[in-house]
Amino acid sequence: LPLESLDAVTGSRKTAFAINTIVKRFPAILRAVVKANPITLVGKLPTMLATALSVIIVLIFAAETWDYAGEVTPFKITLFALFSFGVSVYVLYRAFAFDAILSRDGKLMESTVVTTAATALSLFSAVAVLFFALGGVMWLVAETAFPETLKETWSSMDPVTTVGDHAKLSVFLASIGILAGSLGGAADSRNIVRNVL
């Protein structure tokens, strides 16, 4: 009861209350995200990692993937990456989020808003870590593992040999990786992830 009495609540203006709480309690939310450590969180999701890697390893050896990377514009690949981020975080949040707890009279509580925001931001950070890790690995593979003659002739369009082409390829594969990984990650243990969070 003493703790609940200190927990601010709202009845009708839930959206304004949630935004105000996030702004006011952002340092506490950020501390929770740092303490959860996105790198540790990714490490606790082995199914997510395995799913992401298995999909993009197959795709990097497909000529169509290289065609797409050579022809897509930076704007379109950025939109696709942002879409992938949104869907991935949503899928993981739906899998691992804590149930929203309301006060005895059904009002939204400050602690619920803080918990929800910290969980969503932690999962977003974990997806970002996975995205940059996958993108970096794919960029290294594209730069080092593939012979130049193969990169020049594999694509049915223009040769995909520039650093910019490889960057677009890496962003595309990392986006596909986080999409597939989020679906696989949803099968990981809720208890392990919740303990981290």
PDB file of C-alpha atoms in Angstrom:
ATOM      1  CA  LEU A   1       0.000   0.000   0.000  1.00  0.00           C
ATOM      2  CA  PRO A   2       2.699   2.602   0.765  1.00  0.00           C
ATOM      3  CA  LEU A   3       4.356   1.882  -2.596  1.00  0.00           C
ATOM      4  CA  GLU A   4       1.070   2.001  -4.484  1.00  0.00           C
ATOM      5  CA  SER A   5       0.153   5.281  -2.819  1.00  0.00           C
ATOM      6  CA  LEU A   6       3.262   6.850  -4.381  1.00  0.00           C
ATOM      7  CA  ASP A   7       2.432   5.504  -7.853  1.00  0.00           C
ATOM      8  CA  ALA A   8       0.717   8.188  -9.948  1.00  0.00           C
ATOM      9  CA  VAL A   9      -2.399   7.089 -11.833  1.00  0.00           C
ATOM     10  CA  THR A  10      -4.672   8.481 -14.535  1.00  0.00           C
ATOM     11  CA  GLY A  11      -8.189   7.753 -15.578  1.00  0.00           C
ATOM     12  CA  SER A  12      -9.209   9.383 -18.844  1.00  0.00           C
ATOM     13  CA  ARG A  13      -6.149  11.059 -20.404  1.00  0.00           C
ATOM     14  CA  LYS A  14      -4.017   7.914 -20.735  1.00  0.00           C
ATOM     15  CA  THR A  15      -1.957   8.974 -23.770  1.00  0.00           C
ATOM     16  CA  ALA A  16      -0.997  12.343 -22.300  1.00  0.00           C
ATOM     17  CA  PHE A  17      -0.249  10.667 -18.961  1.00  0.00           C
ATOM     18  CA  ALA A  18       1.974   8.046 -20.650  1.00  0.00           C
ATOM     19  CA  ILE A  19       3.941  10.660 -22.634  1.00  0.00           C
ATOM     20  CA  ASN A  20       4.370  12.846 -19.554  1.00  0.00           C
ATOM     21  CA  THR A  21       5.538   9.859 -17.484  1.00  0.00           C
ATOM     22  CA  ILE A  22       8.063   8.769 -20.139  1.00  0.00           C
ATOM     23  CA  VAL A  23       9.513  12.277 -20.345  1.00  0.00           C
ATOM     24  CA  LYS A  24       9.603  12.704 -16.578  1.00  0.00           C
ATOM     25  CA  ARG A  25      11.012   9.226 -15.840  1.00  0.00           C
ATOM     26  CA  PHE A  26      13.298   8.931 -18.875  1.00  0.00           C
ATOM     27  CA  PRO A  27      16.528   8.800 -16.798  1.00  0.00           C
ATOM     28  CA  ALA A  28      15.135   5.829 -14.851  1.00  0.00           C
ATOM     29  CA  ILE A  29      14.019   4.141 -18.089  1.00  0.00           C
ATOM     30  CA  LEU A  30      17.467   4.680 -19.607  1.00  0.00           C
ATOM     31  CA  ARG A  31      19.171   3.232 -16.512  1.00  0.00           C
ATOM     32  CA  ALA A  32      16.984   0.127 -16.827  1.00  0.00           C
ATOM     33  CA  VAL A  33      17.929  -0.272 -20.508  1.00  0.00           C
ATOM     34  CA  VAL A  34      21.647   0.092 -19.751  1.00  0.00           C
ATOM     35  CA  LYS A  35      21.349  -2.390 -16.899  1.00  0.00           C
ATOM     36  CA  ALA A  36      19.530  -4.875 -19.149  1.00  0.00           C
ATOM     37  CA  ASN A  37      22.482  -4.551 -21.600  1.00  0.00           C
ATOM     38  CA  PRO A  38      21.274  -5.104 -25.196  1.00  0.00           C
ATOM     39  CA  ILE A  39      24.325  -7.254 -25.996  1.00  0.00           C
ATOM     40  CA  THR A  40      23.483  -9.580 -23.103  1.00  0.00           C
ATOM     41  CA  LEU A  41      19.873  -9.639 -24.217  1.00  0.00           C
ATOM     42  CA  VAL A  42      20.838 -10.727 -27.745  1.00  0.00           C
ATOM     43  CA  GLY A  43      23.051 -13.428 -26.231  1.00  0.00           C
ATOM     44  CA  LYS A  44      20.060 -14.754 -24.282  1.00  0.00           C
ATOM     45  CA  LEU A  45      18.133 -15.290 -27.536  1.00  0.00           C
ATOM     46  CA  PRO A  46      19.960 -18.160 -29.306  1.00  0.00           C
ATOM     47  CA  THR A  47      16.979 -19.068 -31.490  1.00  0.00           C
ATOM     48  CA  MET A  48      16.814 -15.487 -32.741  1.00  0.00           C
ATOM     49  CA  LEU A  49      20.506 -15.527 -33.655  1.00  0.00           C
ATOM     50  CA  ALA A  50      20.322 -18.929 -35.337  1.00  0.00           C
ATOM     51  CA  THR A  51      17.228 -17.997 -37.354  1.00  0.00           C
ATOM     52  CA  ALA A  52      18.685 -14.680 -38.489  1.00  0.00           C
ATOM     53  CA  LEU A  53      22.028 -16.174 -39.520  1.00  0.00           C
ATOM     54  CA  SER A  54      20.547 -19.180 -41.311  1.00  0.00           C
ATOM     55  CA  VAL A  55      18.289 -16.977 -43.455  1.00  0.00           C
ATOM     56  CA  ILE A  56      20.904 -14.384 -44.456  1.00  0.00           C
ATOM     57  CA  ILE A  57      23.634 -16.945 -45.122  1.00  0.00           C
ATOM     58  CA  VAL A  58      21.346 -18.569 -47.695  1.00  0.00           C
ATOM     59  CA  LEU A  59      20.384 -15.198 -49.193  1.00  0.00           C
ATOM     60  CA  ILE A  60      23.940 -13.908 -49.633  1.00  0.00           C
ATOM     61  CA  PHE A  61      24.610 -16.775 -52.031  1.00  0.00           C
ATOM     62  CA  ALA A  62      21.587 -15.917 -54.204  1.00  0.00           C
ATOM     63  CA  ALA A  63      22.258 -13.892 -57.348  1.00  0.00           C
ATOM     64  CA  GLU A  64      18.867 -12.138 -57.008  1.00  0.00           C
ATOM     65  CA  THR A  65      19.968 -10.649 -53.687  1.00  0.00           C
ATOM     66  CA  TRP A  66      22.985  -9.116 -55.383  1.00  0.00           C
ATOM     67  CA  ASP A  67      20.758  -7.836 -58.228  1.00  0.00           C
ATOM     68  CA  TYR A  68      18.499  -6.141 -55.701  1.00  0.00           C
ATOM     69  CA  ALA A  69      21.423  -4.598 -53.820  1.00  0.00           C
ATOM     70  CA  GLY A  70      22.895  -3.221 -57.021  1.00  0.00           C
ATOM     71  CA  GLU A  71      19.657  -1.624 -58.228  1.00  0.00           C
ATOM     72  CA  VAL A  72      17.852  -0.435 -55.066  1.00  0.00           C
ATOM     73  CA  THR A  73      18.115   3.227 -54.108  1.00  0.00           C
ATOM     74  CA  PRO A  74      19.459   4.261 -50.683  1.00  0.00           C
ATOM     75  CA  PHE A  75      16.063   5.821 -49.847  1.00  0.00           C
ATOM     76  CA  LYS A  76      14.156   2.587 -50.502  1.00  0.00           C
ATOM     77  CA  ILE A  77      16.598   0.419 -48.600  1.00  0.00           C
ATOM     78  CA  THR A  78      16.408   2.855 -45.659  1.00  0.00           C
ATOM     79  CA  LEU A  79      12.596   2.627 -45.676  1.00  0.00           C
ATOM     80  CA  PHE A  80      12.830  -1.161 -45.742  1.00  0.00           C
ATOM     81  CA  ALA A  81      15.283  -1.158 -42.832  1.00  0.00           C
ATOM     82  CA  LEU A  82      13.021   1.129 -40.756  1.00  0.00           C
ATOM     83  CA  PHE A  83      10.016  -1.074 -41.531  1.00  0.00           C
ATOM     84  CA  SER A  84      12.019  -4.146 -40.488  1.00  0.00           C
ATOM     85  CA  PHE A  85      12.998  -2.466 -37.213  1.00  0.00           C
ATOM     86  CA  GLY A  86       9.393  -1.608 -36.416  1.00  0.00           C
ATOM     87  CA  VAL A  87       8.041  -5.074 -37.163  1.00  0.00           C
ATOM     88  CA  SER A  88      10.891  -6.829 -35.340  1.00  0.00           C
ATOM     89  CA  VAL A  89      10.513  -4.784 -32.159  1.00  0.00           C
ATOM     90  CA  TYR A  90       6.732  -5.224 -32.256  1.00  0.00           C
ATOM     91  CA  VAL A  91       6.992  -9.029 -32.616  1.00  0.00           C
ATOM     92  CA  LEU A  92       9.525  -9.304 -29.792  1.00  0.00           C
ATOM     93  CA  TYR A  93       7.566  -6.927 -27.576  1.00  0.00           C
ATOM     94  CA  ARG A  94       4.392  -8.972 -28.061  1.00  0.00           C
ATOM     95  CA  ALA A  95       6.346 -12.113 -27.124  1.00  0.00           C
ATOM     96  CA  PHE A  96       8.181 -10.802 -24.052  1.00  0.00           C
ATOM     97  CA  ALA A  97       6.236  -7.819 -22.689  1.00  0.00           C
ATOM     98  CA  PHE A  98       5.005  -7.856 -19.126  1.00  0.00           C
ATOM     99  CA  ASP A  99       1.258  -7.766 -18.665  1.00  0.00           C
ATOM    100  CA  ALA A 100      -0.062  -4.243 -18.143  1.00  0.00           C
ATOM    101  CA  ILE A 101      -1.041  -3.849 -14.515  1.00  0.00           C
ATOM    102  CA  LEU A 102      -3.741  -1.329 -13.714  1.00  0.00           C
ATOM    103  CA  SER A 103      -4.674   0.077 -10.329  1.00  0.00           C
ATOM    104  CA  ARG A 104      -7.527  -1.449  -8.312  1.00  0.00           C
ATOM    105  CA  ASP A 105      -9.986   0.934  -9.931  1.00  0.00           C
ATOM    106  CA  GLY A 106      -8.711   0.265 -13.481  1.00  0.00           C
ATOM    107  CA  LYS A 107      -6.511   3.328 -13.895  1.00  0.00           C
ATOM    108  CA  LEU A 108      -3.181   3.405 -15.730  1.00  0.00           C
ATOM    109  CA  MET A 109      -0.254   3.531 -13.297  1.00  0.00           C
ATOM    110  CA  GLU A 110       3.089   5.275 -13.654  1.00  0.00           C
ATOM    111  CA  SER A 111       5.014   2.054 -12.930  1.00  0.00           C
ATOM    112  CA  THR A 112       3.223   0.292 -15.796  1.00  0.00           C
ATOM    113  CA  VAL A 113       4.215   3.051 -18.240  1.00  0.00           C
ATOM    114  CA  VAL A 114       7.847   2.955 -17.061  1.00  0.00           C
ATOM    115  CA  THR A 115       8.003  -0.853 -17.333  1.00  0.00           C
ATOM    116  CA  THR A 116       6.462  -0.820 -20.809  1.00  0.00           C
ATOM    117  CA  ALA A 117       8.800   1.918 -22.059  1.00  0.00           C
ATOM    118  CA  ALA A 118      11.901   0.256 -20.583  1.00  0.00           C
ATOM    119  CA  THR A 119      10.962  -3.107 -22.104  1.00  0.00           C
ATOM    120  CA  ALA A 120      10.265  -1.635 -25.549  1.00  0.00           C
ATOM    121  CA  LEU A 121      13.478   0.427 -25.525  1.00  0.00           C
ATOM    122  CA  SER A 122      15.526  -2.583 -24.351  1.00  0.00           C
ATOM    123  CA  LEU A 123      14.138  -4.733 -27.150  1.00  0.00           C
ATOM    124  CA  PHE A 124      14.715  -1.928 -29.684  1.00  0.00           C
ATOM    125  CA  SER A 125      18.336  -1.676 -28.508  1.00  0.00           C
ATOM    126  CA  ALA A 126      18.765  -5.453 -28.792  1.00  0.00           C
ATOM    127  CA  VAL A 127      17.375  -5.415 -32.338  1.00  0.00           C
ATOM    128  CA  ALA A 128      19.735  -2.529 -33.182  1.00  0.00           C
ATOM    129  CA  VAL A 129      22.715  -4.500 -31.834  1.00  0.00           C
ATOM    130  CA  LEU A 130      21.674  -7.523 -33.903  1.00  0.00           C
ATOM    131  CA  PHE A 131      21.121  -5.361 -37.022  1.00  0.00           C
ATOM    132  CA  PHE A 132      24.584  -3.767 -36.870  1.00  0.00           C
ATOM    133  CA  ALA A 133      26.272  -7.072 -36.030  1.00  0.00           C
ATOM    134  CA  LEU A 134      24.611  -8.874 -38.947  1.00  0.00           C
ATOM    135  CA  GLY A 135      25.225  -5.946 -41.287  1.00  0.00           C
ATOM    136  CA  GLY A 136      28.895  -5.803 -40.323  1.00  0.00           C
ATOM    137  CA  VAL A 137      29.399  -9.519 -40.824  1.00  0.00           C
ATOM    138  CA  MET A 138      27.642  -9.467 -44.197  1.00  0.00           C
ATOM    139  CA  TRP A 139      29.681  -6.461 -45.330  1.00  0.00           C
ATOM    140  CA  LEU A 140      32.911  -8.279 -44.408  1.00  0.00           C
ATOM    141  CA  VAL A 141      31.734 -11.393 -46.248  1.00  0.00           C
ATOM    142  CA  ALA A 142      30.838  -9.356 -49.353  1.00  0.00           C
ATOM    143  CA  GLU A 143      34.164  -7.512 -49.274  1.00  0.00           C
ATOM    144  CA  THR A 144      36.435 -10.492 -48.572  1.00  0.00           C
ATOM    145  CA  ALA A 145      34.840 -13.871 -49.284  1.00  0.00           C
ATOM    146  CA  PHE A 146      33.556 -13.315 -52.816  1.00  0.00           C
ATOM    147  CA  PRO A 147      36.027 -13.174 -55.742  1.00  0.00           C
ATOM    148  CA  GLU A 148      35.973  -9.967 -57.769  1.00  0.00           C
ATOM    149  CA  THR A 149      35.178 -11.811 -61.007  1.00  0.00           C
ATOM    150  CA  LEU A 150      32.128 -13.382 -59.382  1.00  0.00           C
ATOM    151  CA  LYS A 151      30.900  -9.992 -58.116  1.00  0.00           C
ATOM    152  CA  GLU A 152      31.318  -8.558 -61.615  1.00  0.00           C
ATOM    153  CA  THR A 153      29.471 -11.324 -63.459  1.00  0.00           C
ATOM    154  CA  TRP A 154      26.997 -12.775 -60.938  1.00  0.00           C
ATOM    155  CA  SER A 155      24.489  -9.952 -61.173  1.00  0.00           C
ATOM    156  CA  SER A 156      22.335  -9.901 -64.304  1.00  0.00           C
ATOM    157  CA  MET A 157      22.306  -6.091 -64.065  1.00  0.00           C
ATOM    158  CA  ASP A 158      25.369  -3.937 -63.407  1.00  0.00           C
ATOM    159  CA  PRO A 159      28.365  -5.366 -61.494  1.00  0.00           C
ATOM    160  CA  VAL A 160      27.954  -5.156 -57.714  1.00  0.00           C
ATOM    161  CA  THR A 161      31.512  -4.245 -56.781  1.00  0.00           C
ATOM    162  CA  THR A 162      31.478  -0.859 -55.050  1.00  0.00           C
ATOM    163  CA  VAL A 163      31.529  -0.228 -51.313  1.00  0.00           C
ATOM    164  CA  GLY A 164      28.111   1.438 -51.659  1.00  0.00           C
ATOM    165  CA  ASP A 165      26.658  -1.664 -53.315  1.00  0.00           C
ATOM    166  CA  HIS A 166      28.059  -3.830 -50.551  1.00  0.00           C
ATOM    167  CA  ALA A 167      26.644  -1.456 -47.933  1.00  0.00           C
ATOM    168  CA  LYS A 168      23.159  -1.726 -49.516  1.00  0.00           C
ATOM    169  CA  LEU A 169      23.543  -5.509 -49.647  1.00  0.00           C
ATOM    170  CA  SER A 170      24.516  -5.566 -45.962  1.00  0.00           C
ATOM    171  CA  VAL A 171      21.582  -3.350 -44.924  1.00  0.00           C
ATOM    172  CA  PHE A 172      19.166  -5.508 -46.917  1.00  0.00           C
ATOM    173  CA  LEU A 173      20.475  -8.762 -45.438  1.00  0.00           C
ATOM    174  CA  ALA A 174      20.575  -7.340 -41.897  1.00  0.00           C
ATOM    175  CA  SER A 175      16.954  -6.161 -42.315  1.00  0.00           C
ATOM    176  CA  ILE A 176      15.859  -9.607 -43.458  1.00  0.00           C
ATOM    177  CA  GLY A 177      17.903 -11.076 -40.605  1.00  0.00           C
ATOM    178  CA  ILE A 178      16.169  -9.073 -37.878  1.00  0.00           C
ATOM    179  CA  LEU A 179      12.753  -9.849 -39.378  1.00  0.00           C
ATOM    180  CA  ALA A 180      13.447 -13.575 -39.429  1.00  0.00           C
ATOM    181  CA  GLY A 181      15.271 -13.396 -36.110  1.00  0.00           C
ATOM    182  CA  SER A 182      12.359 -11.716 -34.360  1.00  0.00           C
ATOM    183  CA  LEU A 183      10.078 -14.551 -35.420  1.00  0.00           C
ATOM    184  CA  GLY A 184      12.608 -17.090 -34.158  1.00  0.00           C
ATOM    185  CA  GLY A 185      13.297 -15.033 -31.033  1.00  0.00           C
ATOM    186  CA  ALA A 186       9.622 -15.125 -30.097  1.00  0.00           C
ATOM    187  CA  ALA A 187      10.125 -18.857 -29.506  1.00  0.00           C
ATOM    188  CA  ASP A 188      12.918 -18.274 -26.983  1.00  0.00           C
ATOM    189  CA  SER A 189      12.261 -18.624 -23.278  1.00  0.00           C
ATOM    190  CA  ARG A 190      10.161 -15.782 -21.879  1.00  0.00           C
ATOM    191  CA  ASN A 191      11.580 -16.363 -18.403  1.00  0.00           C
ATOM    192  CA  ILE A 192      15.209 -15.911 -19.485  1.00  0.00           C
ATOM    193  CA  VAL A 193      14.457 -12.655 -21.303  1.00  0.00           C
ATOM    194  CA  ARG A 194      12.260 -11.353 -18.491  1.00  0.00           C
ATOM    195  CA  ASN A 195      15.031 -12.051 -15.983  1.00  0.00           C
ATOM    196  CA  VAL A 196      17.359  -9.876 -18.060  1.00  0.00           C
ATOM    197  CA  LEU A 197      14.722  -7.163 -18.358  1.00  0.00           C
TER     198      LEU A 197
END
